[in-house]
Short mmCIF file of C-alpha atoms in Angstrom, two decimals:
data_model
loop_
_atom_site.label_atom_id
_atom_site.label_comp_id
_atom_site.label_asym_id
_atom_site.label_seq_id
_atom_site.Cartn_x
_atom_site.Cartn_y
_atom_site.Cartn_z
CA MET A 1 0.00 0.00 0.00
CA GLY A 2 1.23 3.45 -0.88
CA THR A 3 -0.06 6.93 -0.44
CA PRO A 4 -3.18 8.06 -2.29
CA ASP A 5 -2.46 8.59 -5.97
CA ALA A 6 -5.50 10.07 -7.67
CA ARG A 7 -5.62 7.85 -10.73
CA VAL A 8 -7.37 8.46 -14.02
CA GLY A 9 -11.09 8.59 -13.37
CA ALA A 10 -10.68 8.68 -9.60
CA VAL A 11 -10.65 12.44 -9.00
CA ASP A 12 -13.62 13.51 -6.85
CA GLN A 13 -15.12 10.01 -7.00
CA ARG A 14 -17.15 9.34 -3.86
CA VAL A 15 -17.55 5.76 -2.70
CA VAL A 16 -19.91 4.44 -0.04
CA VAL A 17 -18.65 1.25 1.57
CA VAL A 18 -21.34 -0.61 3.48
CA GLY A 19 -19.99 -2.74 6.30
CA GLY A 20 -17.22 -2.02 8.79
CA GLY A 21 -15.75 -5.46 9.23
CA ILE A 22 -12.27 -6.22 7.97
CA ALA A 23 -13.58 -6.49 4.38
CA GLY A 24 -15.13 -3.03 4.38
CA LEU A 25 -12.14 -1.45 6.09
CA VAL A 26 -9.69 -2.95 3.60
CA ALA A 27 -11.86 -1.95 0.64
CA ALA A 28 -11.95 1.61 2.00
CA ARG A 29 -8.18 1.59 2.37
CA GLU A 30 -7.60 0.43 -1.19
CA LEU A 31 -10.05 2.94 -2.64
CA ALA A 32 -8.63 5.84 -0.64
CA ALA A 33 -5.18 4.91 -1.94
CA ALA A 34 -6.62 5.10 -5.46
CA GLY A 35 -7.77 8.67 -4.87
CA ARG A 36 -11.39 8.11 -3.86
CA THR A 37 -13.22 9.84 -1.04
CA VAL A 38 -14.87 7.13 1.05
CA LEU A 39 -17.81 7.05 3.44
CA LEU A 40 -17.83 3.79 5.40
CA LEU A 41 -21.13 2.84 7.05
CA GLU A 42 -21.28 0.38 9.94
CA GLY A 43 -24.54 -0.46 11.66
CA SER A 44 -23.04 -1.50 14.99
CA PRO A 45 -21.35 0.85 17.49
CA THR A 46 -17.82 -0.24 16.51
CA VAL A 47 -15.93 -1.45 13.46
CA GLY A 48 -14.30 -4.86 13.29
CA GLY A 49 -17.09 -7.34 12.65
CA LYS A 50 -16.05 -10.75 14.00
CA LEU A 51 -12.77 -9.29 15.28
CA ARG A 52 -14.03 -8.07 18.62
CA ARG A 53 -12.62 -7.55 22.07
CA GLY A 54 -14.17 -8.47 25.36
CA GLU A 55 -13.22 -8.82 29.00
CA VAL A 56 -13.21 -11.73 31.39
CA ALA A 57 -12.02 -11.16 34.97
CA GLY A 58 -10.59 -7.82 33.85
CA ILE A 59 -8.46 -9.37 31.10
CA THR A 60 -8.96 -7.88 27.62
CA LEU A 61 -8.91 -10.48 24.86
CA ASP A 62 -10.56 -11.71 21.68
CA VAL A 63 -14.12 -13.01 21.74
CA GLY A 64 -14.09 -13.69 18.00
CA ALA A 65 -11.30 -14.78 15.67
CA GLU A 66 -8.01 -15.07 17.55
CA ALA A 67 -5.43 -15.78 14.83
CA ILE A 68 -4.42 -15.28 11.20
CA VAL A 69 -3.63 -18.18 8.91
CA ASN A 70 -0.21 -17.20 7.60
CA ARG A 71 0.01 -19.53 4.61
CA ARG A 72 -1.62 -16.68 2.71
CA PRO A 73 0.22 -13.35 2.89
CA GLU A 74 -2.61 -10.81 3.09
CA GLY A 75 -3.29 -10.84 6.83
CA VAL A 76 0.32 -10.78 7.97
CA ALA A 77 1.14 -8.10 5.39
CA LEU A 78 -1.69 -5.85 6.56
CA ALA A 79 -0.65 -6.12 10.21
CA ARG A 80 2.94 -5.27 9.35
CA GLU A 81 1.93 -2.31 7.19
CA LEU A 82 -0.02 -0.97 10.17
CA GLY A 83 2.99 -1.43 12.46
CA ILE A 84 1.32 -4.17 14.51
CA GLY A 85 3.59 -6.80 16.05
CA LEU A 86 2.92 -10.48 15.44
CA VAL A 87 3.46 -13.56 17.59
CA ARG A 88 3.36 -17.31 17.10
CA PRO A 89 1.43 -19.60 19.46
CA SER A 90 3.52 -20.80 22.39
CA ALA A 91 1.63 -24.10 22.37
CA ALA A 92 0.57 -25.49 19.03
CA THR A 93 -0.55 -29.08 19.53
CA SER A 94 -4.24 -29.85 19.38
CA ARG A 95 -6.10 -32.98 20.46
CA ILE A 96 -9.38 -34.62 19.56
CA TRP A 97 -11.82 -35.60 22.29
CA THR A 98 -13.48 -38.70 20.92
CA ARG A 99 -14.23 -42.27 21.88
CA GLY A 100 -13.94 -41.32 25.56
CA ALA A 101 -10.47 -39.78 25.60
CA LEU A 102 -8.33 -36.83 24.54
CA ARG A 103 -6.36 -38.24 21.63
CA PRO A 104 -3.47 -36.88 19.55
CA LEU A 105 -4.44 -35.33 16.24
CA PRO A 106 -2.73 -37.30 13.47
CA ARG A 107 -1.30 -35.57 10.42
CA THR A 108 -4.14 -34.68 8.07
CA LEU A 109 -5.22 -32.34 5.32
CA MET A 110 -8.27 -30.78 6.99
CA GLY A 111 -9.10 -34.18 8.48
CA ALA A 112 -8.14 -36.41 5.54
CA PRO A 113 -5.36 -38.64 6.95
CA LEU A 114 -1.88 -38.26 5.48
CA ASP A 115 -0.07 -40.67 7.83
CA LEU A 116 -1.85 -43.98 8.38
CA ALA A 117 0.59 -45.06 11.10
CA GLN A 118 -0.14 -41.92 13.11
CA LEU A 119 -3.82 -42.48 12.51
CA ALA A 120 -3.62 -46.00 13.94
CA ASP A 121 -1.58 -44.87 16.96
CA SER A 122 -3.98 -42.02 17.76
CA GLY A 123 -6.90 -44.30 18.60
CA VAL A 124 -9.29 -41.84 16.95
CA LEU A 125 -10.90 -44.61 14.87
CA GLY A 126 -12.36 -47.95 15.81
CA ASP A 127 -11.14 -51.17 14.20
CA GLU A 128 -13.61 -51.09 11.33
CA GLY A 129 -12.94 -47.44 10.57
CA LEU A 130 -9.19 -48.03 10.61
CA ARG A 131 -9.50 -50.96 8.21
CA ALA A 132 -11.47 -48.77 5.79
CA ALA A 133 -8.90 -45.96 5.99
CA ARG A 134 -6.02 -48.35 5.35
CA ARG A 135 -7.54 -49.27 2.00
CA GLU A 136 -7.12 -45.70 0.68
CA PRO A 137 -3.69 -46.29 -0.94
CA GLU A 138 -5.18 -49.13 -3.00
CA LEU A 139 -7.95 -47.03 -4.53
CA ALA A 140 -7.86 -45.67 -8.05
CA ALA A 141 -7.91 -41.94 -8.66
CA THR A 142 -11.24 -40.30 -7.94
CA THR A 143 -13.16 -39.45 -11.10
CA LEU A 144 -16.20 -37.20 -11.01
CA THR A 145 -19.13 -38.14 -13.20
CA GLU A 146 -20.39 -35.81 -15.91
CA ALA A 147 -23.15 -34.73 -13.54
CA GLU A 148 -20.65 -33.92 -10.77
CA THR A 149 -19.05 -30.54 -11.22
CA ASP A 150 -18.54 -30.47 -7.46
CA LEU A 151 -19.10 -32.69 -4.44
CA SER A 152 -18.98 -32.33 -0.69
CA VAL A 153 -15.85 -32.80 1.39
CA GLY A 154 -17.58 -35.59 3.28
CA ASP A 155 -18.59 -37.43 0.11
CA LEU A 156 -15.00 -37.42 -1.12
CA VAL A 157 -13.57 -38.56 2.21
CA ASP A 158 -16.28 -41.22 2.59
CA ARG A 159 -15.29 -42.66 -0.79
CA ARG A 160 -11.59 -42.77 -0.05
CA TYR A 161 -11.32 -43.39 3.71
CA GLY A 162 -14.75 -44.47 4.92
CA PRO A 163 -17.38 -42.60 6.94
CA GLU A 164 -15.68 -42.82 10.34
CA VAL A 165 -12.82 -40.62 9.13
CA THR A 166 -15.37 -38.04 8.03
CA ASP A 167 -17.24 -38.28 11.33
CA ARG A 168 -14.29 -38.18 13.72
CA LEU A 169 -11.63 -36.17 11.89
CA VAL A 170 -13.06 -34.09 9.06
CA GLU A 171 -16.19 -32.93 10.90
CA PRO A 172 -14.39 -31.35 13.88
CA LEU A 173 -11.80 -29.63 11.70
CA LEU A 174 -14.33 -28.21 9.24
CA GLY A 175 -16.62 -27.40 12.16
CA GLY A 176 -13.94 -25.17 13.58
CA VAL A 177 -13.62 -23.21 10.34
CA TYR A 178 -17.16 -23.10 8.94
CA ALA A 179 -19.36 -24.41 11.79
CA GLY A 180 -20.70 -26.57 8.97
CA ARG A 181 -21.28 -30.19 8.04
CA ALA A 182 -18.65 -32.04 6.04
CA ARG A 183 -21.22 -33.76 3.84
CA GLU A 184 -22.69 -30.41 2.82
CA ILE A 185 -19.58 -28.25 2.32
CA SER A 186 -18.12 -27.95 -1.18
CA VAL A 187 -14.70 -29.53 -1.56
CA ARG A 188 -13.88 -27.23 -4.48
CA ALA A 189 -14.60 -24.17 -2.33
CA ALA A 190 -13.23 -25.37 1.02
CA ILE A 191 -10.34 -27.77 0.25
CA PRO A 192 -9.62 -27.75 -3.50
CA SER A 193 -6.17 -29.26 -2.91
CA LEU A 194 -7.79 -32.39 -1.46
CA LEU A 195 -9.77 -32.98 -4.63
CA ASP A 196 -6.68 -32.28 -6.73
CA LEU A 197 -4.80 -35.02 -4.86
CA ALA A 198 -7.68 -37.49 -5.10
CA GLU A 199 -8.02 -36.94 -8.84
CA ARG A 200 -4.34 -37.87 -9.25
CA GLY A 201 -4.53 -41.04 -7.14
CA SER A 202 -3.98 -42.03 -3.52
CA ILE A 203 -4.00 -39.07 -1.15
CA THR A 204 -1.77 -40.78 1.41
CA ALA A 205 0.75 -41.76 -1.28
CA GLN A 206 1.14 -38.06 -2.11
CA ALA A 207 1.43 -36.93 1.52
CA GLY A 208 5.07 -35.94 1.10
CA GLY A 209 4.03 -33.09 -1.16
CA VAL A 210 1.59 -31.61 1.34
CA PRO A 211 3.08 -28.78 3.48
CA PRO A 212 3.42 -29.53 7.22
CA SER A 213 0.33 -28.66 9.20
CA ALA A 214 1.71 -28.07 12.69
CA ALA A 215 -0.41 -25.29 14.14
CA GLY A 216 2.63 -23.24 15.10
CA SER A 217 3.65 -22.91 11.48
CA ILE A 218 0.15 -22.03 10.27
CA PHE A 219 -1.18 -19.47 12.74
CA THR A 220 -0.05 -16.01 13.78
CA GLY A 221 -1.57 -13.83 16.47
CA ILE A 222 -1.40 -10.23 17.63
CA PRO A 223 -0.29 -9.39 21.19
CA GLY A 224 -3.36 -8.03 22.93
CA GLY A 225 -5.75 -9.63 20.45
CA MET A 226 -6.82 -9.73 16.82
CA TRP A 227 -9.38 -7.00 17.58
CA ARG A 228 -6.48 -4.55 17.35
CA LEU A 229 -6.27 -5.07 13.58
CA PRO A 230 -9.55 -3.31 12.65
CA VAL A 231 -9.08 -0.68 15.35
CA GLU A 232 -5.64 0.32 14.06
CA LEU A 233 -6.83 0.10 10.45
CA GLY A 234 -9.77 2.37 11.23
CA ARG A 235 -7.48 4.94 12.82
CA ALA A 236 -5.16 4.84 9.83
CA LEU A 237 -8.06 5.36 7.44
CA VAL A 238 -9.36 8.41 9.26
CA ALA A 239 -5.83 9.83 9.39
CA THR A 240 -5.66 9.85 5.56
CA GLY A 241 -8.37 12.52 5.46
CA ARG A 242 -10.08 10.59 2.67
CA VAL A 243 -12.20 8.22 4.76
CA GLU A 244 -15.11 8.98 7.07
CA ILE A 245 -16.21 6.11 9.30
CA ARG A 246 -19.78 6.40 10.51
CA THR A 247 -20.82 3.80 13.10
CA GLY A 248 -24.38 3.23 14.23
CA ALA A 249 -25.38 3.85 10.61
CA MET A 250 -27.35 1.07 8.91
CA ALA A 251 -27.72 1.01 5.12
CA THR A 252 -31.33 0.00 4.48
CA GLY A 253 -31.74 0.75 0.78
CA LEU A 254 -29.77 1.07 -2.45
CA ARG A 255 -31.00 2.74 -5.63
CA ARG A 256 -29.35 3.28 -9.01
CA THR A 257 -29.48 6.87 -10.26
CA ALA A 258 -28.42 8.59 -13.47
CA ASP A 259 -25.20 9.74 -11.80
CA GLY A 260 -24.45 6.75 -9.58
CA PHE A 261 -26.25 5.53 -6.47
CA GLU A 262 -28.37 6.63 -3.55
CA VAL A 263 -27.94 4.78 -0.26
CA THR A 264 -30.64 5.05 2.39
CA VAL A 265 -28.97 5.26 5.80
CA ARG A 266 -30.76 4.84 9.11
CA THR A 267 -29.27 6.08 12.36
CA ALA A 268 -30.81 6.48 15.79
CA GLY A 269 -33.98 8.48 15.17
CA ASP A 270 -32.94 9.61 11.70
CA GLU A 271 -32.93 8.50 8.06
CA ARG A 272 -31.11 10.18 5.22
CA LEU A 273 -29.88 9.62 1.67
CA GLU A 274 -26.19 9.45 0.78
CA THR A 275 -25.13 9.81 -2.84
CA ALA A 276 -22.20 7.92 -4.31
CA ASP A 277 -20.44 7.40 -7.61
CA GLU A 278 -19.56 3.86 -6.53
CA VAL A 279 -20.71 1.43 -3.85
CA VAL A 280 -19.02 -1.53 -2.19
CA LEU A 281 -21.21 -3.92 -0.21
CA ALA A 282 -19.02 -5.60 2.41
CA THR A 283 -21.89 -7.10 4.38
CA PRO A 284 -23.01 -10.72 4.93
CA ALA A 285 -25.06 -12.42 2.23
CA ALA A 286 -28.54 -11.69 3.61
CA PRO A 287 -28.22 -7.89 3.99
CA THR A 288 -26.31 -7.73 0.71
CA ALA A 289 -29.17 -9.59 -0.98
CA ARG A 290 -31.70 -7.10 0.41
CA LEU A 291 -29.68 -4.11 -0.80
CA LEU A 292 -29.29 -5.62 -4.27
CA ALA A 293 -32.94 -6.62 -4.66
CA THR A 294 -33.75 -3.97 -7.27
CA VAL A 295 -30.24 -3.03 -8.41
CA ALA A 296 -28.98 -6.54 -9.26
CA PRO A 297 -31.90 -8.95 -8.74
CA ALA A 298 -30.18 -12.07 -10.10
CA ALA A 299 -27.21 -11.62 -7.77
CA SER A 300 -29.62 -10.85 -4.93
CA GLY A 301 -31.43 -14.14 -5.47
CA GLU A 302 -28.20 -16.12 -5.38
CA LEU A 303 -27.02 -14.38 -2.21
CA ALA A 304 -30.33 -15.05 -0.48
CA ARG A 305 -29.62 -18.79 -0.81
CA VAL A 306 -26.33 -18.66 1.11
CA GLU A 307 -26.95 -20.14 4.55
CA TYR A 308 -25.17 -19.02 7.71
CA ALA A 309 -24.33 -20.86 10.92
CA SER A 310 -24.70 -19.33 14.36
CA THR A 311 -22.12 -19.95 17.06
CA ALA A 312 -21.09 -18.79 20.51
CA VAL A 313 -17.75 -18.40 22.27
CA VAL A 314 -17.72 -18.98 26.04
CA THR A 315 -14.62 -17.60 27.77
CA PHE A 316 -13.60 -18.57 31.31
CA ALA A 317 -11.03 -17.43 33.87
CA PHE A 318 -9.90 -19.82 36.63
CA HIS A 319 -7.56 -19.40 39.59
CA ALA A 320 -4.32 -21.06 38.54
CA ASP A 321 -3.62 -22.34 42.05
CA ASP A 322 -7.00 -24.06 42.37
CA PRO A 323 -6.22 -27.79 42.78
CA GLY A 324 -9.02 -28.64 40.37
CA VAL A 325 -7.48 -26.56 37.59
CA ARG A 326 -3.75 -27.03 37.06
CA ALA A 327 -3.61 -30.82 36.75
CA ALA A 328 -6.70 -30.93 34.57
CA LEU A 329 -5.41 -28.37 32.08
CA ASP A 330 -1.76 -29.47 32.00
CA VAL A 331 -2.29 -31.60 28.90
CA GLY A 332 0.57 -30.21 26.79
CA ALA A 333 -1.78 -28.89 24.13
CA SER A 334 -3.40 -25.66 23.02
CA GLY A 335 -6.85 -27.23 23.16
CA PHE A 336 -9.00 -29.90 21.61
CA LEU A 337 -11.65 -30.47 18.95
CA VAL A 338 -14.89 -32.39 19.40
CA PRO A 339 -16.64 -34.42 16.66
CA PRO A 340 -20.42 -33.95 16.54
CA VAL A 341 -20.88 -37.72 16.33
CA ASP A 342 -20.05 -37.93 20.05
CA GLY A 343 -23.03 -35.77 21.01
CA ARG A 344 -21.25 -33.14 23.11
CA ARG A 345 -22.42 -29.55 23.46
CA ILE A 346 -19.06 -27.93 22.74
CA LYS A 347 -17.28 -28.32 19.40
CA ALA A 348 -13.86 -27.12 20.58
CA ALA A 349 -11.90 -25.82 23.55
CA THR A 350 -8.91 -23.48 23.38
CA PHE A 351 -6.49 -23.21 26.29
CA SER A 352 -5.73 -19.56 25.63
CA PHE A 353 -3.34 -19.30 28.59
CA ALA A 354 -1.18 -22.03 27.04
CA LYS A 355 -1.57 -20.93 23.42
CA TRP A 356 -0.72 -17.24 23.78
CA ASP A 357 1.97 -15.84 26.07
CA TRP A 358 0.23 -12.45 26.12
CA VAL A 359 -2.95 -14.03 27.51
CA ARG A 360 -0.98 -15.76 30.26
CA ALA A 361 0.77 -12.48 31.08
CA GLY A 362 -2.58 -10.69 31.20
CA GLY A 363 -3.78 -13.16 33.81
CA ALA A 364 -0.95 -12.34 36.23
CA THR A 365 -2.46 -10.40 39.14
CA PRO A 366 -1.32 -9.51 42.68
CA GLU A 367 -4.05 -11.82 43.99
CA GLY A 368 -2.74 -14.78 41.99
CA ASP A 369 -2.54 -15.93 38.40
CA LEU A 370 -5.64 -16.51 36.31
CA LEU A 371 -5.84 -19.08 33.53
CA VAL A 372 -8.08 -18.21 30.57
CA LEU A 373 -9.66 -20.72 28.23
CA ARG A 374 -12.63 -20.72 25.91
CA THR A 375 -15.08 -23.10 24.32
CA SER A 376 -16.92 -22.87 21.03
CA VAL A 377 -20.54 -23.96 20.62
CA GLY A 378 -22.82 -24.25 17.60
CA ARG A 379 -22.92 -25.68 14.09
CA ILE A 380 -25.28 -25.27 11.17
CA GLY A 381 -28.58 -26.89 12.04
CA GLU A 382 -27.95 -26.64 15.81
CA GLU A 383 -29.68 -23.33 16.42
CA GLU A 384 -31.66 -24.80 19.31
CA THR A 385 -28.36 -25.44 21.10
CA LEU A 386 -27.84 -21.69 21.28
CA GLN A 387 -31.42 -20.72 22.06
CA VAL A 388 -30.81 -20.98 25.80
CA PRO A 389 -29.73 -18.48 28.48
CA ASP A 390 -26.04 -17.66 28.82
CA GLU A 391 -25.96 -19.53 32.11
CA GLU A 392 -26.90 -22.77 30.36
CA LEU A 393 -24.14 -22.38 27.78
CA VAL A 394 -21.67 -21.77 30.61
CA ALA A 395 -22.88 -24.83 32.53
CA ALA A 396 -22.86 -27.07 29.45
CA SER A 397 -19.33 -25.97 28.58
CA LEU A 398 -18.10 -26.61 32.11
CA ALA A 399 -19.69 -30.06 32.11
CA ASP A 400 -17.95 -31.02 28.87
CA LEU A 401 -14.64 -29.57 30.07
CA ALA A 402 -14.93 -31.55 33.28
CA GLU A 403 -15.58 -34.80 31.43
CA ALA A 404 -12.80 -34.21 28.90
CA THR A 405 -10.06 -32.99 31.25
CA GLY A 406 -11.16 -33.63 34.83
CA LEU A 407 -11.57 -29.90 35.47
CA SER A 408 -13.39 -29.54 38.78
CA ALA A 409 -13.08 -25.86 39.69
CA GLU A 410 -15.55 -23.02 39.53
CA PRO A 411 -14.54 -20.15 37.24
CA VAL A 412 -13.71 -16.73 38.60
CA ASP A 413 -15.60 -15.23 35.67
CA ALA A 414 -17.27 -16.31 32.44
CA ARG A 415 -18.43 -14.46 29.36
CA VAL A 416 -20.66 -15.57 26.47
CA GLN A 417 -20.27 -13.97 23.04
CA ARG A 418 -22.96 -14.98 20.56
CA TRP A 419 -22.39 -14.79 16.81
CA GLY A 420 -25.81 -15.05 15.22
CA GLY A 421 -25.51 -15.96 11.54
CA GLY A 422 -21.76 -15.51 11.72
CA LEU A 423 -20.32 -18.08 9.31
CA PRO A 424 -21.37 -18.56 5.66
CA GLN A 425 -21.84 -22.11 4.43
CA TYR A 426 -20.03 -23.01 1.22
CA ALA A 427 -22.52 -25.54 -0.10
CA VAL A 428 -21.79 -27.84 -3.03
CA GLY A 429 -21.72 -25.62 -6.12
CA HIS A 430 -20.57 -22.57 -4.15
CA LEU A 431 -17.96 -21.48 -6.69
CA ASP A 432 -20.53 -21.49 -9.49
CA ARG A 433 -22.89 -19.47 -7.30
CA VAL A 434 -20.18 -16.90 -6.60
CA ALA A 435 -19.48 -16.62 -10.32
CA ARG A 436 -23.17 -15.91 -10.97
CA ILE A 437 -23.24 -13.33 -8.16
CA ARG A 438 -20.21 -11.54 -9.52
CA ALA A 439 -21.60 -11.59 -13.05
CA GLY A 440 -24.81 -9.98 -11.84
CA VAL A 441 -22.93 -7.33 -9.87
CA ALA A 442 -20.49 -6.62 -12.71
CA ALA A 443 -23.43 -5.75 -14.95
CA VAL A 444 -23.96 -2.67 -12.75
CA PRO A 445 -21.07 -0.21 -13.30
CA GLY A 446 -19.64 1.19 -10.09
CA LEU A 447 -20.86 -1.67 -7.87
CA ALA A 448 -18.79 -4.34 -6.10
CA VAL A 449 -19.21 -6.90 -3.32
CA CYS A 450 -16.74 -8.50 -0.92
CA GLY A 451 -16.52 -10.38 2.35
CA ALA A 452 -16.55 -13.87 3.79
CA ALA A 453 -19.47 -15.08 1.66
CA TYR A 454 -17.37 -15.45 -1.48
CA ASP A 455 -13.78 -16.71 -1.52
CA GLY A 456 -12.95 -17.87 2.00
CA VAL A 457 -13.90 -17.17 5.61
CA GLY A 458 -10.41 -16.61 7.03
CA ILE A 459 -8.95 -13.15 7.54
CA PRO A 460 -6.47 -13.35 4.62
CA ALA A 461 -9.17 -14.54 2.19
CA VAL A 462 -11.53 -11.77 3.29
CA ILE A 463 -8.78 -9.18 2.83
CA ALA A 464 -8.12 -10.53 -0.67
CA SER A 465 -11.83 -10.34 -1.46
CA ALA A 466 -11.87 -6.66 -0.47
CA GLN A 467 -8.76 -5.91 -2.49
CA ARG A 468 -10.34 -7.56 -5.52
CA ALA A 469 -13.54 -5.52 -5.14
CA ALA A 470 -11.61 -2.26 -4.93
CA ALA A 471 -9.44 -3.18 -7.91
CA GLU A 472 -12.54 -3.96 -9.98
CA LEU A 473 -13.98 -0.52 -9.28
CA VAL A 474 -10.72 1.23 -10.12
CA ALA A 475 -10.32 -0.79 -13.32
CA GLY A 476 -13.94 -0.15 -14.29
CA SER A 477 -13.54 3.59 -13.79
CA CYS A 478 -10.38 3.69 -15.89
CA ALA A 479 -12.04 1.64 -18.64
CA GLY A 480 -14.98 4.02 -18.65
CA ASP A 481 -12.66 7.01 -19.10
CA THR A 482 -11.02 5.42 -22.15
CA GLY A 483 -14.30 4.54 -23.78
CA ASP A 484 -14.09 0.84 -22.99
CA SER A 485 -16.84 -1.27 -21.48
CA PRO A 486 -17.01 -1.05 -17.67
CA GLU A 487 -16.68 -4.84 -17.63
CA GLY A 488 -13.54 -4.82 -19.77
#
């Protein structure tokens, strides 16, 4: 990123960006750098979306996403450009709580086993499931039928390893990313490399070509919390003088005009129209669909079909010197995953005090050290699990933690953060749907969309989506000035 450089066609262009999550903030940054004046609208009181801070026992930490996947460069690059320090997890090993025990996680590609010896030693599978998995090297390359342009992750893994691998390994790993179901999530959208391997032959036979998946090499965090990323980005945007951030401002309507667009904006006790030459919608699929209903109806219809999963994060603080705490949580891991087949309420637990040094340091108090951990609850189709009081989610999480680890202490404090409709589901055929959405949006000059609903739910993928949207607007404006088609 450089300084603003008013490019051809960008002078005096006014852009309204709807949505103040990381996608909207990055889109605003890119457009300001291209010479636009940007108004960013965010309906909630703060920017950041799913990157949000909270407090438990006086410790400030993340109650949403807590790390960046660093195999893609966009997230790490943005943090560095903003002058934000980065840290690696101090504990990187995860376990799986299944078949009555906390078991080591064997080497996999998002749950698809890459080392059959590790798989056998882990005890994750029963005898029948292990026999099925061991047949994978003998199978011919996977070939899709003419009717199959895509298939689910679970269908592919079922074919090659058997259903128990899907149930006990793939489900908990995909559940942590999408809060979805393996037999409903598109393999082309979620794990295209897995299908690429299967179409060439045995997945396990090609394991040597798959990059190591130790968590420490994949994830990067920010001291103090990931919530700092949107906060610092927002400050940097305002400092450019080209971006106005207006929180508590909900975009409720979008209309095409002869000169551009009109956006209806509702604030507390007020409603007004904002005009724009260009508009970026960086909102989840449902509100984006509503805003596009008359402007790009075909794209709106496709977006309305994207389902979202609701989840909750329950964060606890315990006295470190409580005899029911230290032994239970000294498992040499950063947490554990839970397959839905085992019928537990939680889907994962993260031992934040062990995973992040800055969390452990934040728990050091004159009255004694506090250990912070958190659980995650909720998958697609499990809305009733979340439709209970906070106290019930806390109690259910504590019960599962006690059974998994032997934890027998009462927390000093607990906090529940609910994420209603927080994670888009990449159903089979998702990539084709996204192509249709983008085609419908591209037919409207000066309009772009971005966010987690399109190309990936992780922070780097969302950043890339925003950068693409901004680049499309800039390219379209330049093409218009040279007499070319806005789509060219």
